[in-house]
mmCIF file of C-alpha atoms in Angstrom:
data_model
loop_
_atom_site.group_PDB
_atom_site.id
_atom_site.type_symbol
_atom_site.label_atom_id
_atom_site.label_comp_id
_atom_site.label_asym_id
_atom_site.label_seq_id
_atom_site.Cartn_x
_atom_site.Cartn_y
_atom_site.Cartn_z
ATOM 1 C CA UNK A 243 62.478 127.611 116.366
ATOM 2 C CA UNK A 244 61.626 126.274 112.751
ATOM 3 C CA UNK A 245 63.514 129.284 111.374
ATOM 4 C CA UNK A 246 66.426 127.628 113.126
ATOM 5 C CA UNK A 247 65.473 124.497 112.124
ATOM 6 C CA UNK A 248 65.307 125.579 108.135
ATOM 7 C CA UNK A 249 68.380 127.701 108.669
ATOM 8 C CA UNK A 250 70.396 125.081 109.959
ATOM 9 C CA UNK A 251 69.159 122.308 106.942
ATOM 10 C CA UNK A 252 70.067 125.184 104.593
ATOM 11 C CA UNK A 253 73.871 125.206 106.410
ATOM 12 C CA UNK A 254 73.821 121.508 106.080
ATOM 13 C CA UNK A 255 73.340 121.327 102.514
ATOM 14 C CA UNK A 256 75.489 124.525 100.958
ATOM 15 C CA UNK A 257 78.036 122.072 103.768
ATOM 16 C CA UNK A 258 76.924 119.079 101.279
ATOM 17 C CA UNK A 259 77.317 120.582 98.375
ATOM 18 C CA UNK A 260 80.623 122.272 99.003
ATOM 19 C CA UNK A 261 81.467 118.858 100.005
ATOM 20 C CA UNK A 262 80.505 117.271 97.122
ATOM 21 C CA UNK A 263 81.614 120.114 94.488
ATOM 22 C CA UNK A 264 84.895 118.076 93.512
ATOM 23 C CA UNK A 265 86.960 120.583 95.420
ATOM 24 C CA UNK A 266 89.432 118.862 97.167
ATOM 25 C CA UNK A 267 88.155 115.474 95.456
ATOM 26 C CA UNK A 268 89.269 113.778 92.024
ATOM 27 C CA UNK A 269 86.809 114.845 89.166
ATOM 28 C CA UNK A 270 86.625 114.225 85.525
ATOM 29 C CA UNK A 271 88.206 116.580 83.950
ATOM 30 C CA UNK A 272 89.734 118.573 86.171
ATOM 31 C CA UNK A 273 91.972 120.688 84.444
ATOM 32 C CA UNK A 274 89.224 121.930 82.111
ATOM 33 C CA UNK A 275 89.644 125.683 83.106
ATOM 34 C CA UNK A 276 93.432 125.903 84.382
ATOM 35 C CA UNK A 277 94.425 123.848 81.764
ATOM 36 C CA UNK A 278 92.061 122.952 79.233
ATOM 37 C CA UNK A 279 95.021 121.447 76.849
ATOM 38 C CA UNK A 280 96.494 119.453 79.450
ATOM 39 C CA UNK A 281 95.130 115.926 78.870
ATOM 40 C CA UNK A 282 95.710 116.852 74.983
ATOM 41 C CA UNK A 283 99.358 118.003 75.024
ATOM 42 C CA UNK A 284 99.728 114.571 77.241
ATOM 43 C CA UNK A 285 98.406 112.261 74.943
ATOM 44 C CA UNK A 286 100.334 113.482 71.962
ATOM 45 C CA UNK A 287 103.275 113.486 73.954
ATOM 46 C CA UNK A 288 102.796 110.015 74.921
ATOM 47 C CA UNK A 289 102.197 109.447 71.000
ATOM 48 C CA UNK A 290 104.885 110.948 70.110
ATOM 49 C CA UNK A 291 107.511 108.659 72.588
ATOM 50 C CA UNK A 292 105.489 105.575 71.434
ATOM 51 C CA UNK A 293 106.612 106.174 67.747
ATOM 52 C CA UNK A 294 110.645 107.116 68.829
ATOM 53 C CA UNK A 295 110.319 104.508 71.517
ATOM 54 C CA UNK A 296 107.800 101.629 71.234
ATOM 55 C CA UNK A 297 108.271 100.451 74.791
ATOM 56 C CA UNK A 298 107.590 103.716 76.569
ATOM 57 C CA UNK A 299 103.921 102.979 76.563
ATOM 58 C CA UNK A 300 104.857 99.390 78.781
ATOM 59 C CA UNK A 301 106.318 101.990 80.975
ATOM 60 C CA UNK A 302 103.735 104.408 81.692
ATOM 61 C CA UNK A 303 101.351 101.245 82.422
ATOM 62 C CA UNK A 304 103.881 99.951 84.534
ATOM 63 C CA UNK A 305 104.561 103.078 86.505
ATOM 64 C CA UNK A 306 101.245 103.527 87.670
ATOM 65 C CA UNK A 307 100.811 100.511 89.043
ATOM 66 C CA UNK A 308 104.691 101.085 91.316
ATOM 67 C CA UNK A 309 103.235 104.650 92.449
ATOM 68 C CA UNK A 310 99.724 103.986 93.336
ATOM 69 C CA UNK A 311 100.273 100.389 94.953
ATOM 70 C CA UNK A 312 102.572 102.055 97.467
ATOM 71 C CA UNK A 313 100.833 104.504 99.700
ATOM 72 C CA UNK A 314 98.682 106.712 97.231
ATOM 73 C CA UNK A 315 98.815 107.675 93.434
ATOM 74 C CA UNK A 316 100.839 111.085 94.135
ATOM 75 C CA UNK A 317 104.306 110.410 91.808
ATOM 76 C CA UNK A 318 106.443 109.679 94.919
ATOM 77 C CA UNK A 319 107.770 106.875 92.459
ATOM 78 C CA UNK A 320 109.497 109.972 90.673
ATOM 79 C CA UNK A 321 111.672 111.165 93.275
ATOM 80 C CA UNK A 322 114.880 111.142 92.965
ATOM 81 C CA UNK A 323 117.557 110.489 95.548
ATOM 82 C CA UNK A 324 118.459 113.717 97.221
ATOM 83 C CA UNK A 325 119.625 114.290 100.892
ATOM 84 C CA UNK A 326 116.828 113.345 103.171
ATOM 85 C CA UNK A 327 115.317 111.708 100.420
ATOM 86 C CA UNK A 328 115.935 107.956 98.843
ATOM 87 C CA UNK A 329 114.310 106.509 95.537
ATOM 88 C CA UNK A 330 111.520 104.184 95.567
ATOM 89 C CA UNK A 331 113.124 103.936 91.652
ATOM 90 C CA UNK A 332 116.059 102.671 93.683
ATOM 91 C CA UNK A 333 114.690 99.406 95.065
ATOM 92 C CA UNK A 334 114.921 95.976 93.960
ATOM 93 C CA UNK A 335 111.048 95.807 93.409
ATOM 94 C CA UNK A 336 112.019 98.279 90.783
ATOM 95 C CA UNK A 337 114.260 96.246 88.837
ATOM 96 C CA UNK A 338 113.851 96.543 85.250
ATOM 97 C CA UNK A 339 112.005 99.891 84.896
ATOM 98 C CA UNK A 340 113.146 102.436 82.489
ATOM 99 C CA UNK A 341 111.901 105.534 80.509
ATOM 100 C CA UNK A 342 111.530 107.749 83.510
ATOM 101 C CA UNK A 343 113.476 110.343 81.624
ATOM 102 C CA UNK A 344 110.684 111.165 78.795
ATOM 103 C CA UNK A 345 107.955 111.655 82.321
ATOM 104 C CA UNK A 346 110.185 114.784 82.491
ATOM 105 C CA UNK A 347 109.509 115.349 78.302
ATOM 106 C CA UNK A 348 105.706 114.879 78.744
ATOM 107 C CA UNK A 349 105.743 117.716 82.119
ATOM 108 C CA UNK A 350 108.224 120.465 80.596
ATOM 109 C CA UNK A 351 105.538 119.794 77.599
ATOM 110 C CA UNK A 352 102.804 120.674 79.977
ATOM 111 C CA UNK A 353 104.609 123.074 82.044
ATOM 112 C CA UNK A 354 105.310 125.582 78.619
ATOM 113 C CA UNK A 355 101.617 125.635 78.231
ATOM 114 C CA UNK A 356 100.323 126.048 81.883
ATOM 115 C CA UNK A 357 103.231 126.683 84.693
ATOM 116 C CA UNK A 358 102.649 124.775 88.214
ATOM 117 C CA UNK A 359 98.909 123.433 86.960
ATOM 118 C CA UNK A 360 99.099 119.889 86.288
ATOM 119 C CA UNK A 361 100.464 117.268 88.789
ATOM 120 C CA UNK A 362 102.925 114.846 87.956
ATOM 121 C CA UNK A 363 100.708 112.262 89.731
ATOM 122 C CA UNK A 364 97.982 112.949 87.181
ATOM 123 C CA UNK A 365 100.508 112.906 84.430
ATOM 124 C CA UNK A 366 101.170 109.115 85.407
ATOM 125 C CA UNK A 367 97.591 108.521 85.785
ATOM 126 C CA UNK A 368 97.023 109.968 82.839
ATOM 127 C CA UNK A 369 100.092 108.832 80.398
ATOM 128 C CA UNK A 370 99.288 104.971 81.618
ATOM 129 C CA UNK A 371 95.613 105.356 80.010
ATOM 130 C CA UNK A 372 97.115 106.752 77.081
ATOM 131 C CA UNK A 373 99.877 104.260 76.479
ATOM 132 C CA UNK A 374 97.197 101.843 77.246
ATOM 133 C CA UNK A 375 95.447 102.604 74.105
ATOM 134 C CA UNK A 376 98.964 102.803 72.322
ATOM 135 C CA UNK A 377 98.874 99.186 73.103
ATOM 136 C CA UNK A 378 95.382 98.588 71.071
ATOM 137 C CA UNK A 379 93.986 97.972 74.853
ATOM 138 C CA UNK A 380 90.636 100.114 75.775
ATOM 139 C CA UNK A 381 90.302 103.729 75.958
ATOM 140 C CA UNK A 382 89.922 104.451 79.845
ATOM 141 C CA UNK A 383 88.303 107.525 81.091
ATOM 142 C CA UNK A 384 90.151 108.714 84.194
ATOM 143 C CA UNK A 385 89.522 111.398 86.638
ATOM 144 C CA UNK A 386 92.081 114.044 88.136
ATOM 145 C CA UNK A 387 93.050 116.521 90.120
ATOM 146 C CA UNK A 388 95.944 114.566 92.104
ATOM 147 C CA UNK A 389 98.040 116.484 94.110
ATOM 148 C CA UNK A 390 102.626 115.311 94.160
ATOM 149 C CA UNK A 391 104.236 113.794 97.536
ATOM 150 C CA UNK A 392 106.597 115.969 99.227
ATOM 151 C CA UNK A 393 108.363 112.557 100.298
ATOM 152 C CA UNK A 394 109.216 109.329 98.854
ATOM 153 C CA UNK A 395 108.322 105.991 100.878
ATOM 154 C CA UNK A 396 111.088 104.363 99.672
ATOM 155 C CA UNK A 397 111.057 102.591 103.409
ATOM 156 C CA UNK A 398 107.561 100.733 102.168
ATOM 157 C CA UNK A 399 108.221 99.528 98.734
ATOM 158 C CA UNK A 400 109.783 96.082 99.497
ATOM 159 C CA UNK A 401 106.934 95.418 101.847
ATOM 160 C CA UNK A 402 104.110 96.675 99.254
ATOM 161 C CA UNK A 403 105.198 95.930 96.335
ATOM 162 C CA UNK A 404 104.729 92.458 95.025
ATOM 163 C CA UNK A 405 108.012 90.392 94.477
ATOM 164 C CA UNK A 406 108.410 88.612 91.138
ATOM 165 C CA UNK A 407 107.765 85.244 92.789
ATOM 166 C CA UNK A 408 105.207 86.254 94.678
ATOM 167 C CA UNK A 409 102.725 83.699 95.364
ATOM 168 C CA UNK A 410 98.887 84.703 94.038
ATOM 169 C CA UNK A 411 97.304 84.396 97.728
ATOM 170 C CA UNK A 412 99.690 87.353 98.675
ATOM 171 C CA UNK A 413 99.186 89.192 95.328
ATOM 172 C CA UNK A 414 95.429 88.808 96.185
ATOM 173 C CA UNK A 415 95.513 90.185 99.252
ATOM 174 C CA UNK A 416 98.100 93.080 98.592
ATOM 175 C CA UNK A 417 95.380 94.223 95.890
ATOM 176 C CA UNK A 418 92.565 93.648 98.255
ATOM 177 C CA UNK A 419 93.953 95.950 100.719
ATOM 178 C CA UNK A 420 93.803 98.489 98.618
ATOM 179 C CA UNK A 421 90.069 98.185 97.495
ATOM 180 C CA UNK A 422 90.684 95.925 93.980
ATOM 181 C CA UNK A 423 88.599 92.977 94.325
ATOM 182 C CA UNK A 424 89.841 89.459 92.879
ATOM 183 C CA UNK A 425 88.401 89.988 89.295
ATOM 184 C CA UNK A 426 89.905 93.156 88.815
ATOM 185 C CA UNK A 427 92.968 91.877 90.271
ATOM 186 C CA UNK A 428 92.863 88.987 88.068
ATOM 187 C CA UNK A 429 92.372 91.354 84.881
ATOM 188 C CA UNK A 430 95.314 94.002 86.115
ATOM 189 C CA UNK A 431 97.864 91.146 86.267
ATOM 190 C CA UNK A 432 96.575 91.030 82.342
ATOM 191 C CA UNK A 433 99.159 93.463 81.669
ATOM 192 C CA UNK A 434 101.534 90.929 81.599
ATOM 193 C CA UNK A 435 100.373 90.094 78.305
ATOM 194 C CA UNK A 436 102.693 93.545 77.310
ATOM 195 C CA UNK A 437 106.499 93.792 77.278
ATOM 196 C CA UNK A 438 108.956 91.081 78.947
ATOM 197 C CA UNK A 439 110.422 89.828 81.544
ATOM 198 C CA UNK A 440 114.065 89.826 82.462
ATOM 199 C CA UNK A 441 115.871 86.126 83.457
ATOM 200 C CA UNK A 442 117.049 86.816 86.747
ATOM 201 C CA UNK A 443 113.342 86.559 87.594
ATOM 202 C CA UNK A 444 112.597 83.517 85.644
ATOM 203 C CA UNK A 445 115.737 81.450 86.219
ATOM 204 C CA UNK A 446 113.994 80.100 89.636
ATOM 205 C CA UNK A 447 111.459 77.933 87.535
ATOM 206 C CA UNK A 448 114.162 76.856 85.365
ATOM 207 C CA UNK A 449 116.810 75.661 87.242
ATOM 208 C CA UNK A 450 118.643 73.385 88.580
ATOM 209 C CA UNK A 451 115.219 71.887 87.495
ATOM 210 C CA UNK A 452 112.364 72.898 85.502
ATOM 211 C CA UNK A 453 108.808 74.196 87.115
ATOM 212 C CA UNK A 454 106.523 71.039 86.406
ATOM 213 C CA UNK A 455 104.083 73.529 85.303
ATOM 214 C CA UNK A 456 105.456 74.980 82.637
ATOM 215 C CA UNK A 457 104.834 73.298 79.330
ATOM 216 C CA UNK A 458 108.148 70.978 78.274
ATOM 217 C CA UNK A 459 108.280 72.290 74.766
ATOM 218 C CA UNK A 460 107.911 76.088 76.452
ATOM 219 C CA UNK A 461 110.106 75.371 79.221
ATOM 220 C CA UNK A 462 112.842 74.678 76.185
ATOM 221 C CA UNK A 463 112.325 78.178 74.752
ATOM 222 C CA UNK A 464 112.865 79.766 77.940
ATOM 223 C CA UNK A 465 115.981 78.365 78.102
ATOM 224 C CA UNK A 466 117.263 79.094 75.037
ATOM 225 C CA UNK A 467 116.335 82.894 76.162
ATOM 226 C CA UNK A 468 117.531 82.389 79.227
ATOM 227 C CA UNK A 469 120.601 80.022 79.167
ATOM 228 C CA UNK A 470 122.462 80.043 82.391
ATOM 229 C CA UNK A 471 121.064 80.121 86.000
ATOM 230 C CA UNK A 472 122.911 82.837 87.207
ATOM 231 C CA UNK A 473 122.783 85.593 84.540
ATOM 232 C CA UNK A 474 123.973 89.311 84.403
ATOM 233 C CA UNK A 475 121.421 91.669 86.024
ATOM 234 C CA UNK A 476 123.216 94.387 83.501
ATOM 235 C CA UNK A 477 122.472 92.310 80.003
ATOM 236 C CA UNK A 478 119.453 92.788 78.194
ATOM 237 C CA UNK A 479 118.244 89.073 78.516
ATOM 238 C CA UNK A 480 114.658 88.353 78.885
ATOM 239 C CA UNK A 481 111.515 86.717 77.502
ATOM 240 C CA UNK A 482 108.781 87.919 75.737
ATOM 241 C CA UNK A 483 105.615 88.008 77.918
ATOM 242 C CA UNK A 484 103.465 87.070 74.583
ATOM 243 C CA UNK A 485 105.497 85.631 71.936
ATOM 244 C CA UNK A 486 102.510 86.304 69.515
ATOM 245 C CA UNK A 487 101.391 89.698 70.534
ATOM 246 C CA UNK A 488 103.587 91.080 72.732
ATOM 247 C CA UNK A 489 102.972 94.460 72.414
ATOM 248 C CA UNK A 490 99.059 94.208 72.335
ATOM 249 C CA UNK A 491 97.027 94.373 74.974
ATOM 250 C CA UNK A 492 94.773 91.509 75.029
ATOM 251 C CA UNK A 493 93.520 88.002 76.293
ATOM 252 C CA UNK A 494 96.548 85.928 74.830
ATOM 253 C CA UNK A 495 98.145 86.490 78.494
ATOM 254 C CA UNK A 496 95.388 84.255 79.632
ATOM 255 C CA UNK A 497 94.953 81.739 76.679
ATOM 256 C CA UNK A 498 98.823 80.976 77.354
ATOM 257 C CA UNK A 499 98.732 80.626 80.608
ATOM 258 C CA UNK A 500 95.624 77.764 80.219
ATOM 259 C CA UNK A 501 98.810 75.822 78.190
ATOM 260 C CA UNK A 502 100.955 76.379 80.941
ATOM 261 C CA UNK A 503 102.912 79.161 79.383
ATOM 262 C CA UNK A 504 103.018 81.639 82.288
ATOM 263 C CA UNK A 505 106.242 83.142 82.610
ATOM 264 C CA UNK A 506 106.273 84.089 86.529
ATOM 265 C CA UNK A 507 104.850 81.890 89.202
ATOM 266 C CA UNK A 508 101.862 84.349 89.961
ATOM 267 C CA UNK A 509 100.827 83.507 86.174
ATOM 268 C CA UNK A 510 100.515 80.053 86.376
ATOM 269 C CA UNK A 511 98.771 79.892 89.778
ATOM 270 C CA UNK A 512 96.100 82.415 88.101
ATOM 271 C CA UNK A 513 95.004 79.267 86.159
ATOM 272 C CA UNK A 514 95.502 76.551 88.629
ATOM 273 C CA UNK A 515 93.476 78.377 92.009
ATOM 274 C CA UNK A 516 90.051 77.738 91.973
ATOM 275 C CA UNK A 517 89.371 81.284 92.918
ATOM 276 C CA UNK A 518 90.840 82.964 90.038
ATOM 277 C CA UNK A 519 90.185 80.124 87.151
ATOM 278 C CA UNK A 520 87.133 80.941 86.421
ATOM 279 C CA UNK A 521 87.922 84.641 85.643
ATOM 280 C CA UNK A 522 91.060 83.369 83.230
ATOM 281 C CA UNK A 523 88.559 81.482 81.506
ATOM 282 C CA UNK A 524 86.732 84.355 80.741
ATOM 283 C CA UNK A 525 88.949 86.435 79.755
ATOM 284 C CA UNK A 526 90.501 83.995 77.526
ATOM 285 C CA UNK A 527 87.623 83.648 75.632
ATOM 286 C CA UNK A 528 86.305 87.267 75.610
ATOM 287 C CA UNK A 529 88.777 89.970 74.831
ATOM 288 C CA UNK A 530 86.369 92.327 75.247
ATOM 289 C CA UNK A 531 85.168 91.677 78.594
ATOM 290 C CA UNK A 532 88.937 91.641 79.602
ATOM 291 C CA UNK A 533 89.108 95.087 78.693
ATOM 292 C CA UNK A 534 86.312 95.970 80.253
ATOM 293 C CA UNK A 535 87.233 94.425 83.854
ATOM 294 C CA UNK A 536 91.135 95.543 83.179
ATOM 295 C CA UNK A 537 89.104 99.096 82.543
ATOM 296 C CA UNK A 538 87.376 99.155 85.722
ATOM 297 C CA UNK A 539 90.652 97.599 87.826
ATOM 298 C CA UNK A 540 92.746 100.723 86.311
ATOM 299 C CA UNK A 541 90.011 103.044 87.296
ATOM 300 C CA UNK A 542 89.974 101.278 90.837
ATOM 301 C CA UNK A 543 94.381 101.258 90.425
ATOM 302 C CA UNK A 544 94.312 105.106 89.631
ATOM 303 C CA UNK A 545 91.903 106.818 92.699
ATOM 304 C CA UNK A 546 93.938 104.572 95.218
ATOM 305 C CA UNK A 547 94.203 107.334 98.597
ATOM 306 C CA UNK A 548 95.198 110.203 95.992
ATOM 307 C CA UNK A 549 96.216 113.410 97.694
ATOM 308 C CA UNK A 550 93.916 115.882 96.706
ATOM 309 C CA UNK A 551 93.014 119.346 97.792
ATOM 310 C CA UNK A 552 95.704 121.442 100.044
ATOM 311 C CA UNK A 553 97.201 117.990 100.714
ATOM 312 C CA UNK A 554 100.767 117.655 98.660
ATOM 313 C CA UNK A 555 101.905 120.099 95.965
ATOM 314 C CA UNK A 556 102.066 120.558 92.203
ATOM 315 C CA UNK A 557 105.899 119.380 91.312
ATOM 316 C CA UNK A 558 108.094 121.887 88.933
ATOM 317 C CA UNK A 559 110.396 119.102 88.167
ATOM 318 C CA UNK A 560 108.891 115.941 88.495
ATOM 319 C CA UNK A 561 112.362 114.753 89.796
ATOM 320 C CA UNK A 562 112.733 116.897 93.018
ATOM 321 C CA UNK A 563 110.067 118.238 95.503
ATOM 322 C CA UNK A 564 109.394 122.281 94.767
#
C-alpha cells in the first residue's frame, strides 16, 4: 500500500512538473533553441523601420493593444479578408491604423533565418516592446511562445474594442475584464502621450460647441487643426497627442491632461474621476513610476488568453492562415 502511495506522489509530481515545464505555457525566452536570433533579428528590424519610418514604432504599440484586447494575443488582427474570412483591420474601431505592411518585413526577416518557428502573435508582442523603447519609454521584458489564430473575430471587435468616445467607466471595465486592474489601465491609456489623433474623432468636443473641459486657449488650437465639423475621413488631419513630446513616451500625457488638454473624452475624465485622479497625479509627477506601472500593464496587455501549445498554428504569411 505505501508503495502505491509513493508511486502515485511520484506520478503526481513528474504530472506537476510537466505541467509546469513551460510546454504549452508562455516562457521567457522561448525561442532560445529553435530560434535563438529571433528576438534579435526583431528588434533590429523594428530599428531599422523606426529610422525609414518614425511612426512605425506608434504602430506596433498600437497593434498590440487591437489584437490582444479582442479575444487573445494570437495576430488575428493580421488577417486579411479572404473568403470565409473578414478583417478585424477592416472595422471602424480600426480607423486610423497603418504600417501593417512592414509586420510582413519584420516575419519574412525572421522566416529567412528560422522557417515556421516564430509566431506572428509573438512578433506583435514582441515588436510593441521594442518600438516602445524606440519611443525612449522602458525596456519591457516579455515572455513568448504564442501560437497564430486560424480565424479572425472580426464579429467581436466593435463590441470589445473601445470607441474613441468611450466613456472611462466602460474603458475601466473593458480592461478589467480582461485581468488589467485600474492603475495599469490608467498607465496603458499613457500611450496616448505618442502619435495623434485624427479630427473625425475630436470634432464631437468641438462643435457646434466646445467641451467645457477643454482649456479655451487649447480648445482654439484644436480648431485651427481641426477646422470644420465634418471633415474628410481620407485627409491627413489630426492633432498631436503631445504637442511637446509627441513622440516620447512619458508623463506629459498626464501633466496635460491636469490643464485640461486631453484630446479624447476618456482623457479628460482620467483627471476628473475620483478613481483614477489619484494615479494621474502620480504619474504626472513621476515619470519613472509611469513606466514602471505602463511596464507591468503591457506585461498584463501581452499574456491576455494567448494560444499556446497545440492550440493555433505558426503563420507563413502573417496575412493569410497556413
Amino acid at each position: 500500500m505505501a508503495a502505491n502511495n509513493h508511486l502515485s506522489l511520484l506520478l503526481l509530481l513528474v504530472l506537476f512538473q510537466l505541467f509546469n515545464s513551460g510546454r504549452g505555457e508562455l516562457q521567457m525566452n522561448y525561442y532560445a533553441k529553435s530560434c535563438p536570433k529571433a528576438e534579435e533579428i526583431i528588434k533590429q528590424q523594428v530599428v531599422d523601420l523606426y529610422y525609414e519610418h518614425g511612426n512605425t514604432a506608434v504602430s506596433w504599440l498600437r497593434n498590440l493593444f487591437h489584437d490582444c484586447i479582442v479575444k487573445s494575443c494570437d495576430a488575428s488582427l493580421l488577417l486579411e479578408t479572404v473568403v470565409g474570412v473578414e478583417s478585424e483591420k477592416d472595422s471602424s474601431r480600426s480607423f486610423g491604423m497603418r504600417n501593417f505592411k512592414y509586420v510582413n518585413t519584420i516575419k519574412a526577416a525572421v522566416e529567412k533565418e528560422c522557417p515556421l518557428t516564430v509566431s506572428c502573435a509573438d512578433i506583435v508582442a514582441l515588436s510593441a516592446r521594442d518600438g516602445i523603447v524606440m519611443l525612449k519609454g522602458p525596456h519591457i521584458e516579455l515572455k513568448t511562445g504564442r501560437k497564430d489564430s486560424k480565424m479572425s473575430y472580426s464579429n467581436l471587435v466593435e463590441e470589445l474594442v473601445p470607441q474613441h468616445n468611450e466613456s472611462l467607466v466602460n474603458v475601466l471595465s473593458r480592461f478589467k475584464s480582461i485581468g488589467i486592474d485600474t492603475e495599469a489601465t490608467v498607465a496603458l491609456l499613457g500611450a496616448h502621450s505618442v502619435g495623434r489623433v485624427h479630427c473625425v474623432n475630436l470634432v464631437e468636443r468641438l462643435y457646434p460647441t466646445v467641451d467645457p473641459t477643454i482649456d479655451p486657449e487649447y480648445a482654439k488650437y484644436l480648431k485651427m487643426r481641426c477646422p470644420t465639423p465634418t471633415p474628410d475621413p481620407n485627409a491627413v488631419l489630426y492633432s498631436r497627442n503631445d504637442r511637446e513630446t509627441p513622440m516620447i513616451l512619458d508623463n506629459m500625457y498626464y501633466r496635460n491632461i491636469l490643464e485640461h488638454k486631453g484630446l479624447l473624452i476618456v482623457d479628460q475624465e482620467l483627471a476628473s474621476n475620483p478613481l483614477t485622479l489619484p494615479y494621474v497625479k502620480k504619474f504626472a509627477t513621476d515619470n519613472l513610476y509611469f513606466h514602471a506601472q505602463f511596464s507591468r500593464g503591457i506585461r498584463l496587455l501581452s499574456e491576455t488568453n494567448p494560444l499556446t501549445g497545440d492550440q493555433g498554428e505558426i503563420r507563413k504569411d502573417c496575412r493569410f492562415v497556413n
